[in-house]
CSV table of C-alpha atoms and ligand atoms in Angstrom, one decimal:
chain,number,residue,atom,x,y,z
A,22,MET,CA,-19.4,-14.5,-13.3
A,23,ALA,CA,-16.8,-13.2,-15.7
A,24,LEU,CA,-14.6,-15.2,-18.0
A,25,CYS,CA,-10.9,-14.5,-18.3
A,26,ASN,CA,-8.3,-16.3,-20.4
A,27,LEU,CA,-4.8,-16.9,-19.0
A,28,PRO,CA,-2.1,-18.8,-20.9
A,29,ASN,CA,-3.2,-22.4,-21.4
A,30,ARG,CA,-6.1,-22.2,-19.0
A,31,ARG,CA,-9.6,-20.6,-18.7
A,32,TYR,CA,-11.0,-19.5,-15.4
A,33,PHE,CA,-14.3,-18.3,-14.0
A,34,PHE,CA,-14.0,-15.7,-11.3
A,35,CYS,CA,-16.4,-16.0,-8.5
A,36,GLU,CA,-19.0,-13.3,-7.8
A,37,GLY,CA,-17.6,-10.0,-6.6
A,38,VAL,CA,-14.2,-10.6,-8.3
A,39,LYS,CA,-14.3,-8.5,-11.4
A,40,SER,CA,-10.7,-8.4,-12.5
A,41,MET,CA,-7.6,-10.5,-13.1
A,42,LEU,CA,-5.7,-12.8,-10.7
A,43,GLY,CA,-3.8,-11.1,-7.9
A,44,ILE,CA,-4.0,-7.7,-6.3
A,45,HIS,CA,-2.3,-5.0,-8.3
A,46,ALA,CA,-4.1,-1.7,-7.8
A,47,ILE,CA,-6.9,-0.2,-5.7
A,48,SER,CA,-8.8,0.6,-8.9
A,49,GLU,CA,-9.3,-3.1,-9.4
A,50,ILE,CA,-10.9,-3.6,-6.0
A,51,SER,CA,-14.5,-2.8,-5.5
A,52,VAL,CA,-15.8,-1.0,-2.4
A,53,LYS,CA,-17.5,-4.2,-1.3
A,54,GLU,CA,-14.2,-6.1,-1.7
A,55,ILE,CA,-12.3,-3.4,0.2
A,56,GLU,CA,-14.8,-3.7,3.1
A,57,ARG,CA,-14.5,-7.5,3.0
A,58,LEU,CA,-10.7,-7.2,3.2
A,59,LEU,CA,-10.9,-4.7,6.1
A,60,ASP,CA,-13.4,-6.9,8.0
A,61,LEU,CA,-11.0,-9.9,7.6
A,62,ALA,CA,-8.0,-7.8,8.8
A,63,ASP,CA,-10.0,-6.8,11.9
A,64,GLU,CA,-10.9,-10.4,12.4
A,65,TYR,CA,-7.2,-11.4,12.4
A,66,LYS,CA,-6.4,-8.5,14.7
A,67,ALA,CA,-9.0,-9.7,17.2
A,68,GLY,CA,-7.4,-13.1,17.2
A,69,LYS,CA,-10.2,-14.7,15.2
A,70,GLY,CA,-10.1,-16.2,11.7
A,71,THR,CA,-7.8,-19.0,12.5
A,72,ARG,CA,-9.7,-21.3,10.1
A,73,LYS,CA,-8.9,-18.8,7.4
A,74,ASN,CA,-5.3,-19.9,7.1
A,75,LEU,CA,-2.8,-20.8,4.4
A,76,ASN,CA,-1.5,-24.0,6.1
A,77,GLY,CA,0.8,-25.9,3.6
A,78,LYS,CA,0.8,-23.0,1.1
A,79,THR,CA,3.9,-21.2,0.0
A,80,VAL,CA,4.3,-17.4,-0.3
A,81,ALA,CA,7.3,-16.1,-2.3
A,82,LEU,CA,8.6,-12.6,-1.8
A,83,PHE,CA,10.7,-10.8,-4.3
A,84,PHE,CA,11.7,-7.2,-3.3
A,85,SER,CA,14.0,-5.4,-5.7
A,86,GLU,CA,13.7,-2.1,-3.8
A,87,ASN,CA,14.5,-1.5,-0.1
A,88,SER,CA,11.8,-2.2,2.5
A,89,THR,CA,11.4,-2.7,6.2
A,90,ARG,CA,7.7,-2.5,7.0
A,91,THR,CA,6.2,-4.1,3.9
A,92,LYS,CA,8.6,-7.0,3.6
A,93,MET,CA,8.7,-7.9,7.3
A,94,SER,CA,5.0,-7.6,7.7
A,95,PHE,CA,4.2,-9.7,4.6
A,96,THR,CA,6.7,-12.3,6.0
A,97,LEU,CA,5.1,-12.2,9.4
A,98,ALA,CA,1.6,-12.3,7.8
A,99,ALA,CA,2.4,-15.4,5.8
A,100,GLN,CA,3.9,-17.1,8.8
A,101,LYS,CA,0.9,-16.3,11.0
A,102,LEU,CA,-1.3,-17.8,8.3
A,103,GLY,CA,0.8,-21.0,8.4
A,104,ALA,CA,2.4,-20.6,5.0
A,105,ASN,CA,6.0,-21.4,4.0
A,106,VAL,CA,7.9,-18.2,3.0
A,107,LEU,CA,10.5,-18.0,0.2
A,108,ASP,CA,12.5,-14.8,0.3
A,109,LEU,CA,14.3,-13.9,-2.9
A,110,ASN,CA,16.6,-10.8,-3.1
A,111,GLU,CA,17.4,-9.4,-6.4
A,112,ASP,CA,21.1,-8.9,-5.5
A,113,THR,CA,21.6,-12.6,-4.8
A,114,SER,CA,19.3,-14.0,-7.4
A,115,SER,CA,20.0,-15.3,-10.9
A,116,ILE,CA,18.6,-12.0,-12.2
A,117,ASN,CA,22.3,-10.9,-11.7
A,118,LYS,CA,23.2,-13.6,-14.2
A,119,GLY,CA,20.8,-12.3,-16.8
A,120,GLU,CA,17.6,-14.2,-16.0
A,121,SER,CA,14.5,-12.1,-16.8
A,122,LEU,CA,11.9,-11.2,-14.2
A,123,ILE,CA,9.3,-13.3,-16.1
A,124,ASP,CA,11.5,-16.4,-15.9
A,125,THR,CA,12.2,-15.7,-12.3
A,126,ALA,CA,8.5,-15.6,-11.5
A,127,LYS,CA,7.9,-18.7,-13.6
A,128,THR,CA,10.7,-20.5,-11.7
A,129,LEU,CA,9.0,-19.7,-8.4
A,130,GLU,CA,5.7,-20.8,-9.8
A,131,ALA,CA,7.2,-24.1,-11.0
A,132,MET,CA,8.6,-24.8,-7.5
A,133,GLY,CA,5.1,-24.7,-6.2
A,134,ALA,CA,4.7,-21.1,-4.8
A,135,ASP,CA,1.0,-20.3,-4.4
A,136,CYS,CA,1.5,-16.5,-4.4
A,137,LEU,CA,4.2,-13.9,-5.3
A,138,VAL,CA,4.6,-10.7,-3.4
A,139,ILE,CA,6.6,-8.2,-5.5
A,140,ARG,CA,8.1,-4.8,-4.9
A,141,HIS,CA,9.8,-3.2,-7.9
A,142,LYS,CA,10.8,0.2,-9.2
A,143,GLU,CA,8.9,-0.2,-12.5
A,144,SER,CA,5.3,1.0,-12.4
A,145,GLY,CA,2.8,-1.6,-13.6
A,146,ILE,CA,5.3,-4.5,-13.4
A,147,THR,CA,3.1,-6.8,-11.4
A,148,ARG,CA,0.1,-6.5,-13.8
A,149,TYR,CA,2.5,-7.2,-16.7
A,150,LEU,CA,4.0,-10.2,-15.0
A,151,GLN,CA,0.6,-11.6,-14.1
A,152,LYS,CA,-0.1,-12.1,-17.8
A,153,HIS,CA,2.7,-14.7,-17.8
A,154,ILE,CA,2.0,-16.7,-14.7
A,155,ASN,CA,-1.0,-18.4,-13.2
A,156,ILE,CA,-0.5,-17.8,-9.4
A,157,PRO,CA,-1.7,-14.5,-7.9
A,158,ILE,CA,0.8,-11.7,-7.6
A,159,ILE,CA,0.4,-9.1,-4.9
A,160,ASN,CA,1.8,-5.6,-5.6
A,161,ALA,CA,4.0,-4.6,-2.6
A,162,GLY,CA,4.7,-1.2,-4.3
A,163,ASP,CA,5.6,-0.5,-7.9
A,164,GLY,CA,7.5,2.6,-8.8
A,165,TRP,CA,5.4,5.8,-8.5
A,166,SER,CA,2.2,3.8,-9.3
A,167,GLN,CA,0.4,1.9,-6.5
A,168,HIS,CA,0.9,0.5,-3.0
A,169,PRO,CA,-2.4,-1.4,-2.3
A,170,SER,CA,-1.2,-3.0,0.9
A,171,GLN,CA,-0.2,0.3,2.4
A,172,CYS,CA,-3.5,1.7,1.4
A,173,LEU,CA,-5.4,-1.1,3.1
A,174,LEU,CA,-3.6,-0.7,6.4
A,175,ASP,CA,-4.2,3.1,6.2
A,176,LEU,CA,-7.9,2.5,5.7
A,177,MET,CA,-7.9,-0.1,8.5
A,178,THR,CA,-6.3,2.5,10.9
A,179,ILE,CA,-8.7,5.3,9.9
A,180,ARG,CA,-11.7,3.0,10.3
A,181,GLU,CA,-10.6,2.1,13.8
A,182,TYR,CA,-10.9,5.8,14.9
A,183,LYS,CA,-13.5,7.2,12.6
A,184,SER,CA,-17.0,5.8,12.4
A,185,SER,CA,-17.3,6.4,8.6
A,186,PHE,CA,-15.3,7.4,5.6
A,187,THR,CA,-18.2,9.4,4.2
A,188,ASN,CA,-17.5,13.2,4.4
A,189,LEU,CA,-14.2,12.7,6.1
A,190,ASN,CA,-11.8,15.4,5.2
A,191,VAL,CA,-8.5,13.8,4.4
A,192,LEU,CA,-5.4,15.9,3.6
A,193,ILE,CA,-2.5,14.2,1.9
A,194,ALA,CA,0.6,16.4,2.2
A,195,GLY,CA,4.1,16.4,0.8
A,196,ASP,CA,5.7,14.6,-2.1
A,197,ILE,CA,2.6,13.7,-4.0
A,198,LEU,CA,4.4,13.5,-7.4
A,199,HIS,CA,6.6,10.5,-6.5
A,200,SER,CA,4.2,8.8,-4.1
A,201,ARG,CA,2.5,5.5,-4.9
A,202,VAL,CA,0.9,5.7,-1.4
A,203,ALA,CA,-0.8,9.0,-2.4
A,204,ARG,CA,-2.3,7.5,-5.6
A,205,SER,CA,-3.6,4.4,-3.9
A,206,ASP,CA,-4.9,6.2,-0.8
A,207,ALA,CA,-6.6,9.1,-2.7
A,208,GLU,CA,-8.3,6.7,-5.0
A,209,ALA,CA,-9.6,4.4,-2.3
A,210,LEU,CA,-10.7,7.1,0.1
A,211,ARG,CA,-12.7,8.9,-2.6
A,212,LYS,CA,-14.3,5.6,-3.6
A,213,LEU,CA,-15.3,5.2,0.0
A,214,GLY,CA,-16.9,8.7,0.2
A,215,ALA,CA,-14.1,10.8,1.8
A,216,THR,CA,-13.1,14.2,0.5
A,217,VAL,CA,-9.4,14.2,-0.4
A,218,SER,CA,-7.2,17.3,-0.8
A,219,PHE,CA,-3.5,17.8,-1.4
A,220,ALA,CA,-0.9,20.2,0.0
A,221,GLY,CA,2.8,20.6,-0.8
A,222,PRO,CA,5.3,22.4,-3.0
A,223,LYS,CA,4.3,22.8,-6.6
A,224,THR,CA,7.6,21.1,-7.7
A,225,LEU,CA,6.3,17.9,-5.9
A,226,MET,CA,2.8,17.9,-7.4
A,227,PRO,CA,1.7,16.0,-10.5
A,228,PRO,CA,0.7,18.5,-13.3
A,229,GLU,CA,-2.8,20.1,-12.8
A,230,THR,CA,-3.1,18.9,-9.2
A,231,LYS,CA,-5.3,21.4,-7.2
A,232,THR,CA,-3.6,22.2,-3.9
A,233,THR,CA,-4.9,23.7,-0.7
A,234,LEU,CA,-3.3,26.3,1.4
A,235,TRP,CA,-0.8,24.9,4.0
A,236,PRO,CA,-1.0,25.2,7.1
A,237,GLU,CA,-4.4,27.0,7.1
A,238,CYS,CA,-6.1,23.8,5.7
A,239,LEU,CA,-5.1,21.9,8.8
A,240,LYS,CA,-7.9,23.3,10.8
A,241,ASP,CA,-10.5,21.5,8.6
A,242,THR,CA,-8.6,18.2,8.5
A,243,ASP,CA,-9.9,15.0,10.0
A,244,VAL,CA,-7.1,12.8,8.8
A,245,LEU,CA,-3.6,14.1,7.8
A,246,ILE,CA,-1.5,11.7,5.8
A,247,LEU,CA,2.1,13.0,5.6
A,248,LEU,CA,4.3,11.5,2.9
A,249,ARG,CA,7.9,10.7,3.0
A,250,LEU,CA,10.1,12.9,0.8
A,251,GLN,CA,11.2,10.3,-1.8
A,252,LYS,CA,14.8,11.6,-2.2
A,253,GLU,CA,15.8,8.5,-4.2
A,254,ARG,CA,13.2,9.3,-6.9
A,255,GLN,CA,13.7,13.0,-7.0
A,256,GLU,CA,15.6,15.0,-9.6
A,257,GLN,CA,18.0,17.7,-8.4
A,258,GLY,CA,16.6,21.1,-7.8
A,259,LEU,CA,13.0,20.2,-6.8
A,260,LEU,CA,13.6,21.6,-3.3
A,261,SER,CA,16.0,24.2,-2.1
A,262,SER,CA,16.7,22.5,1.3
A,263,LEU,CA,15.2,20.0,3.7
A,264,ASN,CA,15.2,22.6,6.4
A,265,GLU,CA,13.2,25.0,4.2
A,266,TYR,CA,10.7,22.2,3.4
A,267,HIS,CA,10.2,21.5,7.1
A,268,ASN,CA,9.6,25.2,7.7
A,269,LEU,CA,7.2,25.6,4.8
A,270,TYR,CA,5.4,22.2,4.7
A,271,GLY,CA,6.4,20.2,7.8
A,272,LEU,CA,4.1,19.4,10.6
A,273,THR,CA,5.9,21.6,13.2
A,274,GLU,CA,4.7,21.9,16.8
A,275,GLU,CA,3.2,25.2,15.9
A,276,ASN,CA,1.2,23.8,13.0
A,277,LEU,CA,0.0,20.9,15.2
A,278,GLU,CA,-2.0,23.4,17.2
A,279,LEU,CA,-4.1,24.0,14.1
A,280,LEU,CA,-5.2,20.4,13.8
A,281,PRO,CA,-8.5,19.4,15.5
A,282,LYS,CA,-8.0,17.5,18.7
A,283,ASP,CA,-9.8,14.4,17.3
A,284,SER,CA,-7.8,14.4,14.1
A,285,LEU,CA,-5.4,11.6,13.1
A,286,ILE,CA,-1.9,11.9,11.8
A,287,LEU,CA,-0.7,9.1,9.6
A,288,HIS,CA,2.6,8.5,7.7
A,289,PRO,CA,3.5,5.4,5.7
A,290,GLY,CA,7.1,5.5,6.9
A,291,PRO,CA,10.0,5.5,6.9
A,292,VAL,CA,9.8,9.0,8.5
A,293,ASN,CA,12.4,11.6,7.9
A,294,ARG,CA,12.4,13.1,11.4
A,295,GLY,CA,12.6,16.9,11.4
A,296,VAL,CA,11.6,17.0,7.7
A,297,GLU,CA,7.9,15.9,7.2
A,298,LEU,CA,7.2,16.3,10.9
A,299,ALA,CA,8.9,17.5,14.1
A,300,ASP,CA,10.4,14.8,16.3
A,301,SER,CA,7.9,15.4,19.1
A,302,VAL,CA,4.9,15.0,16.8
A,303,LEU,CA,5.6,11.4,16.2
A,304,GLU,CA,4.7,10.6,19.8
A,305,ASN,CA,1.7,12.9,20.0
A,306,PRO,CA,-1.5,11.0,20.8
A,307,ARG,CA,-3.0,12.0,17.5
A,308,SER,CA,-0.2,10.3,15.7
A,309,LYS,CA,-1.2,6.7,14.7
A,310,ILE,CA,2.0,5.9,12.9
A,311,HIS,CA,3.0,3.0,15.1
A,312,GLU,CA,-0.6,1.7,14.9
A,313,GLN,CA,-0.3,1.7,11.1
A,314,VAL,CA,2.7,-0.5,11.3
A,315,LYS,CA,0.9,-2.9,13.7
A,316,ASN,CA,-2.1,-3.0,11.4
A,317,GLY,CA,0.1,-3.7,8.4
A,318,VAL,CA,0.5,-7.3,9.5
A,319,PHE,CA,-3.2,-8.0,9.7
A,320,ALA,CA,-4.0,-6.1,6.5
A,321,ARG,CA,-1.5,-8.2,4.7
A,322,MET,CA,-2.8,-11.4,6.2
A,323,ALA,CA,-6.2,-10.5,4.7
A,324,MET,CA,-4.6,-9.7,1.4
A,325,LEU,CA,-2.6,-12.9,1.2
A,326,TYR,CA,-5.6,-15.1,2.3
A,327,THR,CA,-7.9,-13.4,-0.2
A,328,ALA,CA,-5.4,-13.6,-3.0
A,329,VAL,CA,-4.7,-17.3,-2.5
A,330,GLU,CA,-8.0,-18.6,-1.2
A,331,GLY,CA,-10.7,-15.9,-1.1
A,332,ARG,CA,-10.4,-14.8,-4.7
A,333,LYS,CA,-10.9,-18.5,-5.5
A,334,ILE,CA,-11.0,-19.2,-9.2
A,335,VAL,CA,-12.5,-22.3,-10.7
A,336,GLU,CA,-10.5,-23.9,-13.5
A,337,ILE,CA,-13.0,-25.1,-16.2
A,338,SER,CA,-10.7,-26.4,-18.9
A,339,ALA,CA,-7.0,-26.9,-19.7
B,5,CP,N1,5.6,2.2,3.9
B,5,CP,C1,6.5,1.4,3.3
B,5,CP,O1,6.3,0.9,2.2
B,5,CP,O2,7.6,1.1,4.1
B,5,CP,P1,8.8,0.2,3.7
B,5,CP,O3,9.5,0.8,2.5
B,5,CP,O4,9.7,0.1,4.9
B,5,CP,O5,8.3,-1.1,3.3
């Protein structure tokens, strides 16, 4: 057991839980715990695990960046677990009257929320907020930094089709520089034994990232993770045109021929059709993009349950 001090309280974390409250980054989750989360997500998908619920609990969502998949699936996941859902939008919240994010989180905690799910443009914000409140926070995507719930659903989807992560060749292609998905996925997949490589324009790579030759690299790829071009985070001049990007780094019908027949094509969404991939590729049997969305609900059920109940902490003194 490890001891951790939070404001006004001291906690013991149960065995296997090595870090702080909440789920902030893949680096804080051990291989054993990732496997446990994936098993639980599979259980929910198979219609089991009804006793692992959050009946009577309250999950609060606070998204200050746009989202369809993550927000809707956390909402659905919480509802399927039997929890009440509070949905706070930055634009209509008292943040617009000058209230701080810490006070906003404390307010939701005081109302009795059992968990906060936060998406924000600032990298590291959930870990920072966690120092100020005593209910778990789940990172639903923070700036360029981490997207642990997307990572978990990606792992779940890969595990459904590939027997093992060990020695799997995973290629992450596109806008690596601005992608929290790339950071979380690469870290988790390497931890699980996969070989991860990157492809894309130099202007969209973090400094000193080794890249592989596109499209030649496709022939050795078991899993291709295409990334959305994050136009909202990009400076001017990183790309000459979207059309040129598609021709040089897109998954065109021609490039698709290079990919092994049993490979998987993933994309976190939303997809820029005709940019990261040709329209027709989306419906190719190797594309598991719709399956990823479906799995997102079950992966997030597992995260919510684990954050609120599974990562149970025992209060030992006030
Ligand atoms: N992949 C993902 O985070 O999608 P949304 O922005 O729609 O939530």
